[in-house]
């Protein structure tokens, strides 16, 4: 039997396809960036056709790099940037508009209205989410209200909504399957995470017709087979999970109390809270970690919108460096005497502040501040925000929690950043050998379902540490830095955030 598994990892800035062999080793990779569209201030869009083209190209490239053909692949697992909303025509498969990306803030007014009308409590109780433009529901409402004829066509059942996983599944199966998985569904703000179904009251509240929505399956399930025209032979699609959920699996955080944090465009910390939902009193999200064999495992999640994106801004916007990798060495050379603090609220602030209208700010500049101090400020901002999230998690979670944080994502290649993270958290930070944990998690879902990969225990035993970063900073220095950060955040908050 074919023992290889293909993971499609459709991220915010690039699409990756990775072939894993039976020993979870990477056999071939395809990667492609695609354009980020910023039509107005605070708006972020992707062209779904560019996403689709990049996925097909990278799958073919990964197969070619591994010198394999489709018949060698036992199954495909899909993982994706979450919340990003696509609506397409069921007859032609053509999107009716660009995808509205998770970072997009255009629906801040609608969110404020929902809060003013008193809907926040119901939404939190059912979905575990806070009211914020981040989630798909208000993006769907915007598309239905702003694309001519969309609402009428949606009500007539002519249109389909999906997060990116669902759109890709539709295309991969040649327009035969309209489905998603529980982890992606739970990020729409329309899904009841305890009843495990689309919620009629929320659909009415947001004006979303039921006919638009996909079927919701477990993360490991029969999602259909690929159209033979794509890769030669049809390949079964057996795994699906939003990228942060897939990373939680890929990091083998199967035990309640284990936490992973992923540092890509944004940063997302996820704490496994077991099969009973943990309600947050500290403005974290209560979300589905994964759903397997009909059993839901829950998580607390802290979501930060800008992590590596701040490094991209230094590189592409300010042109302070040519490559993201230069940021660590630059930070290491920064002047210790200068306390330059960057609050990268370029698209508002996520957890635990949820301030859609805050915008970025930099404090502590002097005539001596330069590119190195900016680089350090951008990298430290990620560490400070993680500290805020873990602090909120510790206050919410009463169960036992491991002090160690498992990390992954593009930014963790930076040793300087990981050391500073351990210093600011005053806790060890573990970097695994396989950094492609998001893709690995999606591959595990598919490979296990196909019967070619082991279950949780066998898979967890394959997790190997590459390097542990131990905290070295003095408590005084750490306290001083965290104090400067808290002060900077306070000064950056908008006075009229929907959630106050
Ligand atoms: N060595 C590095 N140091 C700091 N930041 C980095 C480094 N390498 C990559 N990054 C940042 O990580 C991000 C890419 O990570 P990735 O996990 O591929 O993101 P995504 O899945 O969101 O597209 C980019 O924003 C980039 O700026
Ligand atoms: O593309 P990433 O890795 O930044 O992840 C995006 C998240 O899923 C958004 O919620």
Short mmCIF file of C-alpha atoms and ligand atoms in Angstrom, two decimals:
data_model
loop_
_atom_site.label_atom_id
_atom_site.label_comp_id
_atom_site.label_asym_id
_atom_site.label_seq_id
_atom_site.Cartn_x
_atom_site.Cartn_y
_atom_site.Cartn_z
CA UNK A 1 0.00 0.00 0.00
CA UNK A 2 1.12 3.56 -0.72
CA UNK A 3 2.77 4.78 2.51
CA UNK A 4 3.26 8.45 1.69
CA UNK A 5 0.92 11.21 2.80
CA UNK A 6 0.52 14.62 1.16
CA UNK A 7 -0.28 17.62 3.37
CA UNK A 8 -1.63 20.81 1.83
CA UNK A 9 -0.82 23.75 4.13
CA UNK A 10 -2.57 26.83 2.77
CA UNK A 11 -1.20 29.69 4.91
CA UNK A 12 -1.78 33.44 4.93
CA UNK A 13 1.25 34.39 2.91
CA UNK A 14 2.14 31.18 1.11
CA UNK A 15 0.86 27.75 0.16
CA UNK A 16 2.95 24.71 0.95
CA UNK A 17 2.53 21.09 -0.05
CA UNK A 18 4.63 18.53 1.78
CA UNK A 19 4.99 14.79 1.13
CA UNK A 20 5.79 12.80 4.28
CA UNK A 21 7.06 9.23 4.20
CA UNK A 22 5.95 6.42 6.54
CA UNK A 23 8.53 7.53 9.16
CA UNK A 24 7.09 11.12 9.21
CA UNK A 25 10.14 12.40 7.30
CA UNK A 26 9.77 15.09 4.66
CA UNK A 27 10.20 13.55 1.19
CA UNK A 28 9.32 16.58 -0.93
CA UNK A 29 8.15 20.19 -0.54
CA UNK A 30 6.52 22.72 -2.84
CA UNK A 31 6.06 26.31 -1.69
CA UNK A 32 4.69 29.42 -3.35
CA UNK A 33 3.89 32.90 -2.07
CA UNK A 34 0.83 34.66 -3.48
CA UNK A 35 -0.18 38.35 -3.51
CA UNK A 36 -1.60 40.08 -0.44
CA UNK A 37 -4.21 42.64 -1.49
CA UNK A 38 -4.80 45.76 0.63
CA UNK A 39 -7.60 47.61 -1.22
CA UNK A 40 -8.19 50.08 1.65
CA UNK A 41 -6.77 50.81 5.07
CA UNK A 42 -7.59 47.86 7.35
CA UNK A 43 -8.84 45.68 4.46
CA UNK A 44 -6.97 42.48 3.50
CA UNK A 45 -8.00 40.25 0.59
CA UNK A 46 -6.72 37.22 -1.34
CA UNK A 47 -7.65 36.18 -4.85
CA UNK A 48 -9.13 32.65 -4.42
CA UNK A 49 -7.92 31.75 -7.93
CA UNK A 50 -4.34 32.65 -6.91
CA UNK A 51 -4.73 30.47 -3.81
CA UNK A 52 -6.08 27.59 -5.90
CA UNK A 53 -3.35 27.88 -8.55
CA UNK A 54 -0.65 27.94 -5.86
CA UNK A 55 -2.09 24.82 -4.20
CA UNK A 56 -2.19 22.81 -7.44
CA UNK A 57 1.32 23.96 -8.42
CA UNK A 58 2.82 23.20 -5.01
CA UNK A 59 1.21 19.74 -4.84
CA UNK A 60 2.67 18.89 -8.23
CA UNK A 61 6.05 20.33 -7.19
CA UNK A 62 6.12 18.34 -3.93
CA UNK A 63 5.32 15.10 -5.79
CA UNK A 64 8.04 15.86 -8.35
CA UNK A 65 10.64 16.67 -5.63
CA UNK A 66 9.84 13.38 -3.89
CA UNK A 67 10.00 11.57 -7.28
CA UNK A 68 6.54 10.15 -6.61
CA UNK A 69 3.27 9.98 -8.47
CA UNK A 70 -0.30 10.30 -7.17
CA UNK A 71 -0.62 6.51 -6.88
CA UNK A 72 2.14 6.53 -4.18
CA UNK A 73 0.05 8.82 -1.97
CA UNK A 74 -2.24 7.05 0.51
CA UNK A 75 -4.16 10.18 1.47
CA UNK A 76 -4.24 13.98 1.52
CA UNK A 77 -4.68 16.13 4.63
CA UNK A 78 -5.70 19.77 4.23
CA UNK A 79 -4.81 22.52 6.71
CA UNK A 80 -5.40 26.21 6.18
CA UNK A 81 -5.40 29.82 7.30
CA UNK A 82 -8.64 30.00 9.27
CA UNK A 83 -11.65 32.37 9.25
CA UNK A 84 -10.85 33.76 5.77
CA UNK A 85 -14.19 33.77 3.91
CA UNK A 86 -14.85 32.73 0.30
CA UNK A 87 -18.24 32.60 -1.43
CA UNK A 88 -18.51 30.94 -4.82
CA UNK A 89 -21.09 29.98 -7.44
CA UNK A 90 -22.09 26.34 -7.10
CA UNK A 91 -22.70 26.02 -10.88
CA UNK A 92 -19.38 27.42 -12.12
CA UNK A 93 -17.12 27.24 -9.04
CA UNK A 94 -16.24 30.91 -9.62
CA UNK A 95 -15.80 33.09 -6.50
CA UNK A 96 -18.20 36.06 -6.38
CA UNK A 97 -15.53 38.30 -4.75
CA UNK A 98 -12.00 38.11 -3.43
CA UNK A 99 -11.61 36.17 -0.19
CA UNK A 100 -11.89 38.44 2.87
CA UNK A 101 -8.88 37.54 5.00
CA UNK A 102 -8.95 36.91 8.76
CA UNK A 103 -6.92 40.09 9.36
CA UNK A 104 -9.48 42.29 7.58
CA UNK A 105 -11.18 44.93 9.78
CA UNK A 106 -13.92 46.22 7.44
CA UNK A 107 -16.70 44.81 9.62
CA UNK A 108 -15.67 46.61 12.84
CA UNK A 109 -18.88 48.71 12.74
CA UNK A 110 -21.10 45.65 12.41
CA UNK A 111 -19.26 44.07 15.35
CA UNK A 112 -19.78 47.19 17.44
CA UNK A 113 -23.50 47.07 16.59
CA UNK A 114 -23.74 43.42 17.63
CA UNK A 115 -22.14 44.27 20.97
CA UNK A 116 -24.42 47.28 21.48
CA UNK A 117 -27.46 45.09 20.74
CA UNK A 118 -26.34 42.73 23.50
CA UNK A 119 -25.39 39.75 21.31
CA UNK A 120 -21.87 39.25 22.71
CA UNK A 121 -22.96 37.03 25.56
CA UNK A 122 -25.00 34.63 23.39
CA UNK A 123 -22.19 34.50 20.85
CA UNK A 124 -19.58 33.74 23.52
CA UNK A 125 -21.80 31.10 25.16
CA UNK A 126 -22.44 29.25 21.91
CA UNK A 127 -19.25 29.73 19.92
CA UNK A 128 -16.61 30.43 22.59
CA UNK A 129 -15.56 33.50 20.54
CA UNK A 130 -15.54 37.22 21.22
CA UNK A 131 -17.29 39.56 18.77
CA UNK A 132 -14.53 40.71 16.45
CA UNK A 133 -14.12 41.21 12.68
CA UNK A 134 -11.52 38.38 12.85
CA UNK A 135 -14.17 35.66 12.52
CA UNK A 136 -15.96 34.68 9.29
CA UNK A 137 -19.59 35.54 10.11
CA UNK A 138 -19.45 39.32 9.66
CA UNK A 139 -17.31 38.87 6.53
CA UNK A 140 -20.06 36.64 5.05
CA UNK A 141 -22.66 39.27 5.95
CA UNK A 142 -20.54 41.95 4.25
CA UNK A 143 -20.23 39.88 1.05
CA UNK A 144 -23.99 39.20 0.96
CA UNK A 145 -24.76 42.88 1.46
CA UNK A 146 -22.15 44.33 -0.88
CA UNK A 147 -21.87 42.01 -3.89
CA UNK A 148 -24.86 42.79 -6.18
CA UNK A 149 -27.43 39.97 -6.15
CA UNK A 150 -25.49 37.86 -3.65
CA UNK A 151 -28.13 37.69 -0.94
CA UNK A 152 -30.91 36.65 -3.34
CA UNK A 153 -28.66 34.02 -4.94
CA UNK A 154 -27.53 32.71 -1.55
CA UNK A 155 -31.14 32.31 -0.44
CA UNK A 156 -31.91 30.46 -3.69
CA UNK A 157 -29.11 28.00 -2.89
CA UNK A 158 -26.99 29.06 -5.86
CA UNK A 159 -23.95 30.05 -3.77
CA UNK A 160 -21.63 28.22 -1.38
CA UNK A 161 -19.61 29.66 1.52
CA UNK A 162 -16.41 28.13 2.78
CA UNK A 163 -13.31 28.85 4.72
CA UNK A 164 -10.25 28.11 2.58
CA UNK A 165 -10.27 24.36 3.40
CA UNK A 166 -13.81 24.07 2.10
CA UNK A 167 -13.11 26.05 -1.07
CA UNK A 168 -10.06 23.89 -1.79
CA UNK A 169 -12.05 20.71 -1.13
CA UNK A 170 -14.72 21.86 -3.58
CA UNK A 171 -12.08 22.48 -6.25
CA UNK A 172 -10.02 19.34 -5.49
CA UNK A 173 -13.09 17.11 -5.79
CA UNK A 174 -14.19 18.77 -9.04
CA UNK A 175 -17.16 20.53 -7.38
CA UNK A 176 -18.57 17.35 -5.84
CA UNK A 177 -18.07 17.95 -2.10
CA UNK A 178 -19.09 20.94 0.04
CA UNK A 179 -17.79 20.13 3.52
CA UNK A 180 -15.54 21.41 6.26
CA UNK A 181 -14.31 20.09 9.61
CA UNK A 182 -15.29 21.05 13.16
CA UNK A 183 -12.15 23.15 13.79
CA UNK A 184 -12.76 25.38 10.79
CA UNK A 185 -16.51 25.57 11.45
CA UNK A 186 -15.90 26.74 15.02
CA UNK A 187 -14.06 29.85 13.78
CA UNK A 188 -17.01 31.19 11.77
CA UNK A 189 -18.98 32.53 14.80
CA UNK A 190 -21.98 30.53 13.51
CA UNK A 191 -21.19 27.12 15.05
CA UNK A 192 -22.27 25.91 18.48
CA UNK A 193 -19.17 24.19 19.84
CA UNK A 194 -21.06 22.12 22.41
CA UNK A 195 -24.06 21.08 20.26
CA UNK A 196 -21.57 20.60 17.40
CA UNK A 197 -23.84 22.12 14.74
CA UNK A 198 -24.59 25.32 12.87
CA UNK A 199 -26.71 27.48 15.14
CA UNK A 200 -30.05 28.74 13.77
CA UNK A 201 -30.21 31.71 16.17
CA UNK A 202 -26.76 32.94 15.10
CA UNK A 203 -27.59 32.40 11.42
CA UNK A 204 -30.67 34.62 11.89
CA UNK A 205 -28.72 37.21 13.86
CA UNK A 206 -26.08 37.53 11.15
CA UNK A 207 -28.53 37.08 8.25
CA UNK A 208 -26.69 34.06 6.84
CA UNK A 209 -28.87 31.62 4.85
CA UNK A 210 -28.41 27.99 5.92
CA UNK A 211 -28.15 26.98 2.22
CA UNK A 212 -24.72 28.64 2.01
CA UNK A 213 -23.04 26.43 4.58
CA UNK A 214 -20.96 23.25 4.22
CA UNK A 215 -21.50 19.94 5.99
CA UNK A 216 -19.30 19.70 9.14
CA UNK A 217 -17.23 16.51 9.63
CA UNK A 218 -14.64 15.17 12.08
CA UNK A 219 -11.02 16.16 11.40
CA UNK A 220 -10.26 12.64 10.16
CA UNK A 221 -13.08 11.65 7.81
CA UNK A 222 -13.92 10.70 4.22
CA UNK A 223 -13.85 14.09 2.50
CA UNK A 224 -13.95 12.70 -1.06
CA UNK A 225 -11.29 11.99 -3.70
CA UNK A 226 -9.38 14.34 -5.95
CA UNK A 227 -10.51 14.91 -9.51
CA UNK A 228 -8.32 12.54 -11.63
CA UNK A 229 -7.61 15.43 -14.02
CA UNK A 230 -5.50 17.12 -11.31
CA UNK A 231 -2.77 14.67 -10.35
CA UNK A 232 -3.34 11.63 -12.59
CA UNK A 233 -4.99 9.15 -10.23
CA UNK A 234 -7.64 10.11 -7.68
CA UNK A 235 -6.27 10.54 -4.12
CA UNK A 236 -8.53 10.19 -1.05
CA UNK A 237 -8.80 13.31 1.12
CA UNK A 238 -8.99 12.01 4.70
CA UNK A 239 -7.82 14.83 6.96
CA UNK A 240 -8.77 18.45 7.57
CA UNK A 241 -8.07 20.98 10.32
CA UNK A 242 -7.48 24.71 10.65
CA UNK A 243 -3.76 25.41 10.79
CA UNK A 244 -3.51 26.12 14.53
CA UNK A 245 -5.45 22.96 15.32
CA UNK A 246 -3.28 20.93 12.95
CA UNK A 247 -0.18 22.39 14.65
CA UNK A 248 -1.58 21.33 18.04
CA UNK A 249 -1.83 17.79 16.67
CA UNK A 250 1.54 18.00 14.92
CA UNK A 251 3.12 19.04 18.23
CA UNK A 252 1.44 15.98 19.79
CA UNK A 253 -0.32 18.16 22.40
CA UNK A 254 -2.82 15.38 23.09
CA UNK A 255 -2.73 15.70 26.88
CA UNK A 256 -4.77 18.37 28.72
CA UNK A 257 -2.41 21.08 29.99
CA UNK A 258 -0.03 20.94 26.99
CA UNK A 259 0.48 24.20 25.06
CA UNK A 260 1.89 25.01 21.64
CA UNK A 261 2.49 28.40 20.10
CA UNK A 262 2.90 28.96 16.37
CA UNK A 263 4.80 31.98 15.04
CA UNK A 264 3.89 32.66 11.39
CA UNK A 265 2.20 35.78 10.06
CA UNK A 266 0.38 35.97 13.41
CA UNK A 267 0.95 34.01 16.61
CA UNK A 268 -1.51 31.55 18.07
CA UNK A 269 -1.09 29.85 21.44
CA UNK A 270 -3.32 26.81 22.03
CA UNK A 271 -3.76 25.01 25.38
CA UNK A 272 -5.42 21.58 25.28
CA UNK A 273 -8.18 21.63 27.93
CA UNK A 274 -9.54 18.11 27.36
CA UNK A 275 -13.04 16.95 26.51
CA UNK A 276 -14.81 19.46 28.76
CA UNK A 277 -15.03 23.01 27.51
CA UNK A 278 -13.15 25.62 29.56
CA UNK A 279 -14.90 29.03 29.58
CA UNK A 280 -12.46 31.95 29.56
CA UNK A 281 -12.83 34.81 32.01
CA UNK A 282 -9.79 36.54 30.55
CA UNK A 283 -10.86 37.12 26.96
CA UNK A 284 -9.22 34.09 25.46
CA UNK A 285 -11.13 32.00 22.95
CA UNK A 286 -12.72 28.76 24.03
CA UNK A 287 -12.43 26.69 20.90
CA UNK A 288 -12.35 23.16 19.45
CA UNK A 289 -8.83 21.72 19.49
CA UNK A 290 -9.87 18.75 17.31
CA UNK A 291 -12.76 16.37 16.82
CA UNK A 292 -11.90 12.70 16.31
CA UNK A 293 -14.34 9.75 16.19
CA UNK A 294 -17.15 12.13 17.13
CA UNK A 295 -15.39 13.20 20.37
CA UNK A 296 -14.59 16.90 20.72
CA UNK A 297 -11.42 17.98 22.53
CA UNK A 298 -11.48 21.65 23.52
CA UNK A 299 -8.78 24.30 23.84
CA UNK A 300 -8.13 27.80 25.08
CA UNK A 301 -6.59 29.91 22.36
CA UNK A 302 -4.82 33.25 22.42
CA UNK A 303 -4.65 34.88 19.00
CA UNK A 304 -2.17 37.62 18.09
CA UNK A 305 -2.67 39.14 14.65
CA UNK A 306 0.86 40.35 13.94
CA UNK A 307 4.00 38.30 14.65
CA UNK A 308 6.20 37.54 11.60
CA UNK A 309 4.16 40.15 9.74
CA UNK A 310 6.02 42.81 11.79
CA UNK A 311 9.30 41.42 10.43
CA UNK A 312 7.81 41.54 6.93
CA UNK A 313 6.91 45.19 7.54
CA UNK A 314 10.50 45.99 8.54
CA UNK A 315 11.73 44.15 5.45
CA UNK A 316 9.20 45.23 2.78
CA UNK A 317 7.70 48.43 4.18
CA UNK A 318 10.63 50.15 5.89
CA UNK A 319 13.30 48.29 3.87
CA UNK A 320 15.46 47.92 6.98
CA UNK A 321 16.64 44.45 5.92
CA UNK A 322 16.63 42.23 2.87
CA UNK A 323 15.71 38.93 4.51
CA UNK A 324 13.61 38.07 7.58
CA UNK A 325 16.54 35.98 8.95
CA UNK A 326 18.56 39.19 9.44
CA UNK A 327 16.16 40.39 12.15
CA UNK A 328 17.65 38.14 14.89
CA UNK A 329 21.30 39.19 14.41
CA UNK A 330 20.19 42.84 14.13
CA UNK A 331 18.25 42.55 17.41
CA UNK A 332 21.31 40.99 19.05
CA UNK A 333 23.32 44.10 18.11
CA UNK A 334 20.72 46.58 19.37
CA UNK A 335 21.70 49.08 22.07
CA UNK A 336 20.77 47.61 25.49
CA UNK A 337 20.39 51.12 26.92
CA UNK A 338 17.46 51.99 24.64
CA UNK A 339 13.95 50.81 25.50
CA UNK A 340 12.30 51.00 22.10
CA UNK A 341 8.88 49.31 22.28
CA UNK A 342 6.74 48.50 19.23
CA UNK A 343 3.04 47.71 19.65
CA UNK A 344 2.29 46.13 16.25
CA UNK A 345 -1.46 46.82 16.29
CA UNK A 346 -1.47 47.23 12.48
CA UNK A 347 -4.88 45.55 12.26
CA UNK A 348 -6.00 46.18 15.84
CA UNK A 349 -5.11 44.11 18.88
CA UNK A 350 -6.23 40.50 19.33
CA UNK A 351 -6.34 38.53 22.60
CA UNK A 352 -6.64 39.46 25.38
CA UNK A 353 -7.45 43.09 24.38
CA UNK A 354 -9.74 42.62 21.33
CA UNK A 355 -9.41 46.21 20.23
CA UNK A 356 -10.30 46.32 16.51
CA UNK A 357 -9.63 50.04 16.24
CA UNK A 358 -6.22 50.34 17.89
CA UNK A 359 -3.39 51.00 15.43
CA UNK A 360 0.35 50.40 15.74
CA UNK A 361 2.69 52.66 17.73
CA UNK A 362 6.35 52.83 18.63
CA UNK A 363 7.69 54.36 21.86
CA UNK A 364 11.04 55.31 23.31
CA UNK A 365 12.75 56.55 20.13
CA UNK A 366 15.89 58.69 20.47
CA UNK A 367 18.28 60.18 17.92
CA UNK A 368 20.35 57.01 18.34
CA UNK A 369 17.50 54.61 17.50
CA UNK A 370 18.05 52.76 14.25
CA UNK A 371 17.28 49.56 12.33
CA UNK A 372 18.70 47.29 15.06
CA UNK A 373 16.46 48.76 17.76
CA UNK A 374 13.45 48.45 15.42
CA UNK A 375 14.29 44.79 14.75
CA UNK A 376 14.60 44.05 18.48
CA UNK A 377 11.33 45.86 19.19
CA UNK A 378 9.49 43.82 16.52
CA UNK A 379 10.81 40.49 17.84
CA UNK A 380 10.29 41.40 21.49
CA UNK A 381 6.68 42.45 20.77
CA UNK A 382 5.97 38.82 19.85
CA UNK A 383 7.49 37.64 23.15
CA UNK A 384 5.57 40.19 25.25
CA UNK A 385 2.28 39.29 23.57
CA UNK A 386 2.90 35.58 24.20
CA UNK A 387 3.54 36.39 27.87
CA UNK A 388 0.17 38.21 28.02
CA UNK A 389 -1.58 35.18 26.50
CA UNK A 390 0.05 32.59 28.76
CA UNK A 391 -0.67 34.73 31.77
CA UNK A 392 -4.39 34.83 30.82
CA UNK A 393 -4.33 31.06 30.20
CA UNK A 394 -2.86 30.38 33.63
CA UNK A 395 -5.66 32.41 35.21
CA UNK A 396 -8.37 30.55 33.23
CA UNK A 397 -7.11 26.97 33.40
CA UNK A 398 -7.43 25.20 36.73
CA UNK A 399 -6.01 21.86 35.58
CA UNK A 400 -2.35 20.90 35.60
CA UNK A 401 -0.34 22.67 32.94
CA UNK A 402 3.11 21.94 31.62
CA UNK A 403 5.47 24.89 32.09
CA UNK A 404 7.12 24.10 28.77
CA UNK A 405 5.94 25.75 25.58
CA UNK A 406 6.28 23.84 22.28
CA UNK A 407 6.92 26.27 19.43
CA UNK A 408 6.77 26.15 15.63
CA UNK A 409 6.23 28.36 12.56
CA UNK A 410 8.57 30.39 10.34
CA UNK A 411 9.81 32.74 13.10
CA UNK A 412 11.09 30.03 15.42
CA UNK A 413 14.08 29.58 13.13
CA UNK A 414 15.39 32.68 14.93
CA UNK A 415 17.48 31.54 17.94
CA UNK A 416 17.60 35.08 19.31
CA UNK A 417 13.80 35.32 19.34
CA UNK A 418 13.37 31.93 21.00
CA UNK A 419 15.91 32.79 23.71
CA UNK A 420 14.21 36.12 24.34
CA UNK A 421 10.85 34.31 24.46
CA UNK A 422 12.11 31.95 27.18
CA UNK A 423 13.53 34.97 29.05
CA UNK A 424 10.30 36.95 28.91
CA UNK A 425 8.13 33.94 29.82
CA UNK A 426 10.57 32.82 32.53
CA UNK A 427 9.86 29.29 31.25
CA UNK A 428 11.53 26.80 28.90
CA UNK A 429 10.72 26.90 25.18
CA UNK A 430 10.98 23.65 23.20
CA UNK A 431 11.70 23.68 19.47
CA UNK A 432 11.05 20.32 17.75
CA UNK A 433 13.13 18.72 15.00
CA UNK A 434 10.24 18.91 12.53
CA UNK A 435 9.25 22.56 12.29
CA UNK A 436 6.52 21.84 9.73
CA UNK A 437 4.20 20.78 12.52
CA UNK A 438 1.08 22.25 10.91
CA UNK A 439 1.54 20.13 7.80
CA UNK A 440 2.57 17.15 9.92
CA UNK A 441 -0.64 17.39 11.98
CA UNK A 442 -2.78 17.42 8.83
CA UNK A 443 -0.76 14.52 7.42
CA UNK A 444 -1.24 12.55 10.65
CA UNK A 445 -5.02 12.97 10.44
CA UNK A 446 -5.03 11.64 6.89
CA UNK A 447 -2.34 8.97 7.33
CA UNK A 448 -3.93 7.52 10.44
CA UNK A 449 -7.37 7.49 8.83
CA UNK A 450 -5.85 5.73 5.79
CA UNK A 451 -4.41 3.09 8.13
CA UNK A 452 -0.77 3.74 7.15
CA UNK A 453 0.25 5.81 10.23
CA UNK A 454 -0.02 4.96 13.93
CA UNK A 455 -2.51 6.37 16.46
CA UNK A 456 -1.90 9.10 19.05
CA UNK A 457 0.65 7.27 21.20
CA UNK A 458 2.82 6.05 18.37
CA UNK A 459 2.71 9.46 16.74
CA UNK A 460 3.46 11.31 20.02
CA UNK A 461 6.53 9.09 20.49
CA UNK A 462 7.88 10.39 17.17
CA UNK A 463 8.01 14.02 18.48
CA UNK A 464 11.69 14.90 19.01
CA UNK A 465 13.26 17.93 20.62
CA UNK A 466 15.78 19.86 18.54
CA UNK A 467 16.64 22.48 21.18
CA UNK A 468 15.36 23.68 24.56
CA UNK A 469 15.80 27.40 25.34
CA UNK A 470 16.10 27.96 29.12
CA UNK A 471 15.32 31.36 30.67
CA UNK A 472 18.42 33.40 31.57
CA UNK A 473 17.17 36.96 32.12
CA UNK A 474 17.12 38.35 35.67
CA UNK A 475 13.66 38.83 37.24
CA UNK A 476 14.37 42.55 37.61
CA UNK A 477 15.19 43.02 33.94
CA UNK A 478 12.20 40.94 32.92
CA UNK A 479 9.86 42.93 35.17
CA UNK A 480 11.18 46.20 33.79
CA UNK A 481 10.64 45.10 30.19
CA UNK A 482 7.14 43.74 30.83
CA UNK A 483 6.27 46.99 32.62
CA UNK A 484 7.40 49.07 29.62
CA UNK A 485 5.32 46.82 27.35
CA UNK A 486 2.17 47.11 29.51
CA UNK A 487 2.56 50.88 29.52
CA UNK A 488 2.98 50.97 25.72
CA UNK A 489 -0.16 48.84 25.20
CA UNK A 490 -2.17 51.08 27.52
CA UNK A 491 -1.14 54.14 25.52
CA UNK A 492 -1.99 52.43 22.21
CA UNK A 493 -5.50 51.20 23.06
CA UNK A 494 -8.34 53.01 21.27
CA UNK A 495 -10.80 54.70 23.59
CA UNK A 496 -13.85 53.34 21.75
CA UNK A 497 -13.10 49.65 21.26
CA UNK A 498 -16.36 47.65 20.76
CA UNK A 499 -15.57 45.50 23.75
CA UNK A 500 -14.09 48.29 25.84
N1 LIG B 1 14.57 33.77 10.76
C1 LIG B 1 13.48 34.50 10.94
N2 LIG B 1 13.44 35.45 11.90
C2 LIG B 1 12.33 36.19 12.13
N3 LIG B 1 11.18 36.05 11.41
C3 LIG B 1 11.15 35.12 10.45
C4 LIG B 1 12.29 34.31 10.16
N4 LIG B 1 11.96 33.48 9.15
C5 LIG B 1 10.67 33.76 8.82
N5 LIG B 1 10.18 34.76 9.59
C6 LIG B 1 8.82 35.32 9.56
O1 LIG B 1 7.91 34.22 9.66
C7 LIG B 1 6.78 34.41 8.79
C8 LIG B 1 6.61 33.19 7.91
O2 LIG B 1 6.27 32.09 8.69
P1 LIG B 1 5.22 31.00 8.14
O3 LIG B 1 5.07 30.01 9.23
O4 LIG B 1 5.68 30.54 6.80
O5 LIG B 1 3.93 31.95 7.98
P2 LIG B 1 2.44 31.72 7.39
O6 LIG B 1 2.09 30.27 7.59
O7 LIG B 1 1.61 32.66 8.22
O8 LIG B 1 2.44 32.13 5.95
C9 LIG B 1 7.04 35.65 7.99
O9 LIG B 1 6.19 36.68 8.49
C10 LIG B 1 8.51 36.02 8.24
O10 LIG B 1 8.67 37.40 8.37
O1 LIG B 2 -1.37 31.63 8.19
P1 LIG B 2 -0.99 31.68 9.64
O2 LIG B 2 -0.04 30.58 10.01
O3 LIG B 2 -0.55 33.00 10.11
O4 LIG B 2 -2.36 31.34 10.46
C1 LIG B 2 -3.49 32.11 10.29
C2 LIG B 2 -4.54 31.72 11.32
O5 LIG B 2 -5.14 30.48 11.07
C3 LIG B 2 -5.59 32.78 11.42
O6 LIG B 2 -6.50 32.47 12.45
#
